[in-house]
CSV table of C-alpha atoms in Angstrom, one decimal:
chain,number,residue,atom,x,y,z
A,1,THR,CA,13.6,58.7,-10.7
A,2,ILE,CA,9.8,59.7,-10.2
A,3,MET,CA,9.3,57.4,-7.6
A,4,LEU,CA,12.5,58.6,-5.6
A,5,ALA,CA,11.1,62.3,-5.9
A,6,GLY,CA,8.6,62.0,-3.3
A,7,PRO,CA,11.0,60.6,-0.5
A,8,LEU,CA,13.8,62.6,-1.7
A,9,MET,CA,11.8,65.8,-1.2
A,10,ASN,CA,10.7,64.8,2.2
A,11,LEU,CA,14.7,64.6,3.1
A,12,VAL,CA,15.3,68.0,1.3
A,13,THR,CA,12.5,69.6,3.2
A,14,ALA,CA,13.8,68.2,6.5
A,15,CYS,CA,17.2,69.3,5.9
A,16,VAL,CA,16.1,73.0,4.5
A,17,ALA,CA,14.0,73.2,8.1
A,18,ILE,CA,16.7,72.1,10.3
A,19,THR,CA,19.2,74.3,8.4
A,20,THR,CA,17.1,77.3,9.0
A,21,VAL,CA,16.8,76.8,12.4
A,22,PHE,CA,20.9,76.6,13.1
A,23,ALA,CA,21.0,79.8,10.8
A,24,LEU,CA,18.5,81.7,12.7
A,25,VAL,CA,18.7,80.3,16.3
A,26,GLY,CA,22.0,78.6,16.7
A,27,ALA,CA,23.3,75.4,17.7
A,28,ASP,CA,23.2,73.7,21.1
A,29,LYS,CA,26.6,73.5,22.8
A,30,PRO,CA,26.6,71.6,25.8
A,31,SER,CA,28.5,73.2,28.7
A,32,ASP,CA,31.7,71.5,30.5
A,33,ALA,CA,30.8,73.2,33.3
A,34,ALA,CA,29.1,71.4,36.4
A,35,LYS,CA,26.0,73.4,35.5
A,36,ILE,CA,22.5,71.9,35.9
A,37,GLY,CA,20.4,72.4,32.5
A,38,GLY,CA,17.3,70.6,33.8
A,39,VAL,CA,15.9,68.6,36.8
A,40,MET,CA,13.9,65.6,36.4
A,41,GLU,CA,10.7,65.7,38.5
A,42,GLY,CA,10.3,63.5,41.4
A,43,MET,CA,13.8,62.3,41.5
A,44,ALA,CA,16.5,63.1,43.9
A,45,ALA,CA,17.6,66.4,42.5
A,46,ALA,CA,14.4,67.9,42.8
A,47,LYS,CA,13.7,66.5,46.2
A,48,ALA,CA,17.0,68.2,47.1
A,49,GLY,CA,16.0,71.5,46.0
A,50,LEU,CA,18.5,71.7,43.1
A,51,ARG,CA,17.2,74.0,40.0
A,52,ARG,CA,18.1,75.0,36.6
A,53,GLY,CA,21.1,77.2,36.2
A,54,ASP,CA,22.8,75.6,39.8
A,55,THR,CA,26.4,75.2,39.3
A,56,VAL,CA,27.8,72.4,41.6
A,57,ARG,CA,30.9,73.5,43.4
A,58,SER,CA,31.5,70.3,45.5
A,59,ILE,CA,30.4,66.8,46.2
A,60,ASP,CA,31.1,65.4,50.2
A,61,GLY,CA,33.9,68.2,50.2
A,62,THR,CA,35.5,67.1,47.0
A,63,PRO,CA,35.6,70.1,44.5
A,64,VAL,CA,33.6,69.7,41.2
A,65,ALA,CA,34.8,71.6,38.0
A,66,THR,CA,33.6,69.9,35.2
A,67,TRP,CA,30.2,67.9,34.0
A,68,ASP,CA,32.1,64.7,34.1
A,69,GLU,CA,33.5,64.8,37.5
A,70,LEU,CA,29.9,65.6,38.6
A,71,SER,CA,28.6,62.7,36.8
A,72,LYS,CA,31.2,60.4,38.0
A,73,ALA,CA,30.7,61.3,41.6
A,74,VAL,CA,27.1,60.4,41.5
A,75,ARG,CA,27.6,57.3,39.9
A,76,ALA,CA,30.0,56.1,42.2
A,77,SER,CA,28.0,57.2,45.3
A,78,GLY,CA,26.4,53.7,45.8
A,79,GLY,CA,23.3,55.2,46.7
A,80,ALA,CA,24.7,57.2,49.8
A,81,VAL,CA,23.5,60.5,51.1
A,82,LEU,CA,25.7,63.3,49.2
A,83,ALA,CA,26.4,66.8,50.3
A,84,VAL,CA,26.2,69.1,47.5
A,85,GLU,CA,27.4,72.4,47.7
A,86,VAL,CA,25.9,74.7,44.8
A,87,GLN,CA,26.1,78.0,43.6
A,88,ARG,CA,22.8,79.9,42.5
A,89,ASP,CA,22.2,82.0,39.5
A,90,ASP,CA,22.4,85.2,41.9
A,91,GLY,CA,25.9,84.0,43.2
A,92,THR,CA,24.8,82.9,46.6
A,93,ILE,CA,26.1,79.4,48.1
A,94,GLU,CA,23.9,76.7,49.4
A,95,GLN,CA,24.4,73.4,51.1
A,96,LEU,CA,21.9,70.8,50.0
A,97,THR,CA,21.8,67.0,50.4
A,98,ALA,CA,20.7,64.3,47.7
A,99,VAL,CA,20.2,60.5,47.8
A,100,PRO,CA,21.2,58.9,44.4
A,101,GLU,CA,18.5,56.5,43.3
A,102,GLU,CA,19.7,53.0,41.2
A,103,ARG,CA,17.6,53.6,38.1
A,104,PRO,CA,17.8,51.7,34.6
A,105,GLU,CA,19.8,53.4,31.9
A,106,ARG,CA,18.2,53.6,28.4
A,107,SER,CA,19.1,53.7,25.0
A,108,MET,CA,17.7,56.5,22.8
A,109,PHE,CA,15.5,53.6,21.5
A,110,GLY,CA,14.2,52.6,24.9
A,111,GLU,CA,16.1,49.6,25.4
A,112,GLN,CA,17.7,49.1,28.9
A,113,VAL,CA,21.7,49.1,28.7
A,114,GLY,CA,22.2,48.7,32.4
A,115,LYS,CA,21.8,50.5,36.0
A,116,ALA,CA,23.3,53.5,37.5
A,117,TYR,CA,22.9,55.7,40.7
A,118,LEU,CA,21.2,58.9,39.3
A,119,ILE,CA,19.8,62.1,40.7
A,120,GLY,CA,17.8,63.3,38.0
A,121,ILE,CA,19.7,66.1,36.5
A,122,GLU,CA,20.6,67.3,32.9
A,123,ARG,CA,23.5,68.8,31.2
A,124,PHE,CA,23.2,72.7,30.8
A,125,VAL,CA,23.3,73.5,27.2
A,126,GLU,CA,23.9,76.7,25.5
A,127,LEU,CA,23.2,78.3,22.1
A,128,ALA,CA,26.0,79.1,20.0
A,129,PRO,CA,25.6,81.2,16.7
A,130,VAL,CA,26.7,79.4,13.7
A,131,SER,CA,27.8,80.8,10.2
A,132,LEU,CA,25.5,80.1,7.1
A,133,THR,CA,28.1,77.5,5.7
A,134,SER,CA,28.2,75.6,9.4
A,135,ALA,CA,24.5,75.7,9.7
A,136,ILE,CA,24.0,73.6,6.3
A,137,GLY,CA,26.5,71.2,7.2
A,138,LEU,CA,24.8,70.9,10.4
A,139,GLY,CA,21.3,70.4,9.1
A,140,ALA,CA,22.8,68.2,6.6
A,141,TYR,CA,24.2,65.8,9.3
A,142,GLU,CA,21.3,66.1,11.5
A,143,THR,CA,19.0,64.9,8.8
A,144,TYR,CA,21.5,61.7,7.7
A,145,PHE,CA,21.5,61.2,11.6
A,146,TRP,CA,17.6,60.9,12.1
A,147,VAL,CA,17.6,59.0,8.9
A,148,LYS,CA,19.8,56.3,10.5
A,149,MET,CA,17.8,56.5,13.7
A,150,THR,CA,14.8,56.0,11.7
A,151,LEU,CA,15.9,53.0,9.8
A,152,LEU,CA,17.7,51.5,13.0
A,153,SER,CA,14.3,52.1,15.2
A,154,VAL,CA,12.4,49.8,12.3
A,155,VAL,CA,15.0,47.0,12.5
A,156,LYS,CA,14.8,47.0,16.2
A,157,ILE,CA,10.9,46.8,16.1
A,158,PHE,CA,11.4,43.6,13.8
A,159,GLN,CA,14.1,42.4,15.8
A,160,GLY,CA,11.8,42.6,19.1
A,161,SER,CA,14.2,44.8,20.9
A,162,VAL,CA,11.9,47.8,20.9
A,163,SER,CA,8.4,47.5,21.5
A,164,ALA,CA,5.7,48.2,18.9
A,165,ARG,CA,3.7,49.8,21.5
A,166,ASP,CA,6.1,52.8,21.1
A,167,LEU,CA,4.7,53.5,17.9
A,168,GLY,CA,2.4,56.5,17.5
A,169,GLY,CA,0.0,58.0,15.2
A,170,PRO,CA,-1.9,61.1,14.3
A,171,ILE,CA,-3.0,61.8,17.7
A,172,LEU,CA,0.5,61.5,19.4
A,173,ILE,CA,1.9,63.6,16.7
A,174,VAL,CA,-0.6,66.4,17.4
A,175,GLN,CA,0.3,66.0,21.1
A,176,ALA,CA,4.1,66.1,20.3
A,177,ALA,CA,3.5,69.1,17.9
A,178,GLY,CA,1.6,71.1,20.7
A,179,GLN,CA,4.5,70.3,23.1
A,180,GLN,CA,7.0,71.6,21.0
A,181,ALA,CA,5.4,74.8,19.9
A,182,ALA,CA,5.0,75.7,23.5
A,183,ARG,CA,8.6,75.4,23.9
A,184,GLY,CA,9.1,77.8,20.7
A,185,ILE,CA,9.0,77.8,17.1
A,186,GLU,CA,12.4,76.6,16.5
A,187,TYR,CA,11.6,73.5,18.3
A,188,LEU,CA,8.4,73.1,16.3
A,189,ILE,CA,10.1,73.4,13.0
A,190,ARG,CA,13.0,70.9,14.1
A,191,PHE,CA,10.1,68.5,14.9
A,192,LEU,CA,8.5,68.9,11.7
A,193,GLY,CA,11.6,68.3,10.0
A,194,LEU,CA,11.9,64.9,11.7
A,195,ILE,CA,8.4,63.9,11.1
A,196,SER,CA,9.4,64.6,7.3
A,197,VAL,CA,12.6,62.3,7.6
A,198,ASN,CA,10.2,59.7,9.2
A,199,LEU,CA,7.8,60.0,6.0
A,200,GLY,CA,10.7,60.0,3.5
A,201,VAL,CA,12.2,56.9,5.2
A,202,LEU,CA,8.9,54.8,5.6
A,203,ASN,CA,8.0,55.7,2.2
A,204,LEU,CA,11.0,54.0,0.9
A,205,LEU,CA,10.3,50.8,2.9
A,206,PRO,CA,9.7,47.9,0.3
A,207,ILE,CA,6.2,47.5,0.9
A,208,PRO,CA,3.9,47.4,-2.1
A,209,VAL,CA,1.8,50.5,-2.7
A,210,LEU,CA,4.5,52.8,-1.3
A,211,ASP,CA,7.2,54.1,-3.4
A,212,GLY,CA,9.6,51.4,-2.1
A,213,GLY,CA,7.2,49.0,-3.3
A,214,HIS,CA,7.6,50.3,-6.7
A,215,LEU,CA,11.2,50.3,-6.6
A,216,LEU,CA,11.1,46.6,-5.4
A,217,PHE,CA,9.1,45.5,-8.5
A,218,PHE,CA,11.5,47.4,-10.8
A,219,ALA,CA,14.2,45.5,-9.2
A,220,PHE,CA,12.5,42.3,-9.8
A,221,GLU,CA,12.0,43.3,-13.4
A,222,ALA,CA,15.7,44.2,-13.9
A,223,ILE,CA,16.8,40.9,-12.4
A,224,ARG,CA,14.1,38.5,-14.1
A,225,GLY,CA,14.4,40.5,-17.6
A,226,ARG,CA,10.7,41.0,-17.5
A,227,PRO,CA,8.2,42.6,-15.4
A,228,LEU,CA,5.8,40.8,-13.1
A,229,ALA,CA,2.7,39.4,-14.1
A,230,VAL,CA,-0.1,41.7,-13.7
A,231,ARG,CA,-2.1,39.5,-11.5
A,232,GLN,CA,1.2,39.0,-9.2
A,233,ARG,CA,1.4,42.9,-9.0
A,234,GLU,CA,-2.2,43.1,-7.7
A,235,MET,CA,-2.0,40.6,-5.3
A,236,ALA,CA,1.3,42.4,-3.8
A,237,GLN,CA,-0.6,45.8,-4.0
A,238,GLN,CA,-3.6,44.0,-2.1
A,239,VAL,CA,-1.0,42.6,0.6
A,240,GLY,CA,0.7,46.1,0.9
A,241,LEU,CA,-2.7,47.9,1.5
A,242,PHE,CA,-3.8,45.4,4.0
A,243,LEU,CA,-0.3,46.0,5.7
A,244,LEU,CA,-0.9,49.8,5.7
A,245,LEU,CA,-4.4,49.7,7.0
A,246,ALA,CA,-3.3,47.3,9.8
A,247,LEU,CA,-0.5,49.4,10.8
A,248,MET,CA,-3.2,52.4,10.9
A,249,VAL,CA,-5.4,50.7,13.0
A,250,PHE,CA,-2.5,49.7,15.4
A,251,VAL,CA,-1.0,53.0,15.8
A,252,PHE,CA,-4.6,54.7,16.4
A,253,TYR,CA,-5.1,51.9,19.0
A,254,ASN,CA,-1.5,53.0,20.6
A,255,ASP,CA,-2.5,56.6,20.7
A,256,ILE,CA,-6.1,55.8,22.2
A,257,SER,CA,-4.6,53.6,24.9
A,258,ARG,CA,-2.3,56.3,25.9
A,259,LEU,CA,-5.0,58.8,26.2
A,260,VAL,CA,-7.1,56.3,28.3
A,261,ALA,CA,-3.9,55.5,30.3
A,262,GLY,CA,-3.3,59.3,31.1
């Protein structure tokens, strides 16, 4: 129970932080309208002059009413020039042209899952107020979601489907925290919740020195009916410590490499 207390408190802290954001700020609600929430720099939409808040009215003269219709029209373009009619925030109508580019599509883990013609736009997301009960439910679900994603990330790194180069250390965390703080205090709080989830999950990994390693020793003791010899535990602790030090060196190397590369 003592060994589980630390990791569980990490998860409880994350849940409380995320729930607080939902209760005070609200929850993201993706819009069904063909409204642009973000434009990726350097891609076709930005070159065409599309902006956040624009509502796409038609593609090549065909009316577009929903985000799904907009997405399908762009993906089915085959890279041909698209005539895009948009309505600006101030109500004015403009005619623009965009040339979709074939780009790799990636999962949230960074794995390439295919290719598609894209112009570099994001769906518009609005904030909707939620009740305290809903906020608690959403906070618990999001905490569970990030626990699952963290575990899957660890598995995929060992499988080799996700590069260990994506791992970051204190330098990357500080940079990311600064970026989130610049967006608003609610983003920073959710980011800190995510860090807390990562700490809780990683501390439960079956590596000697960590709480998960101690739980592994207890499991061996339950199976064998007696504890491991002191010498065996000491050797396991040394191996665990070496692995943690090696991981620290590796993530610092990744951080410094990113800084040098710009």
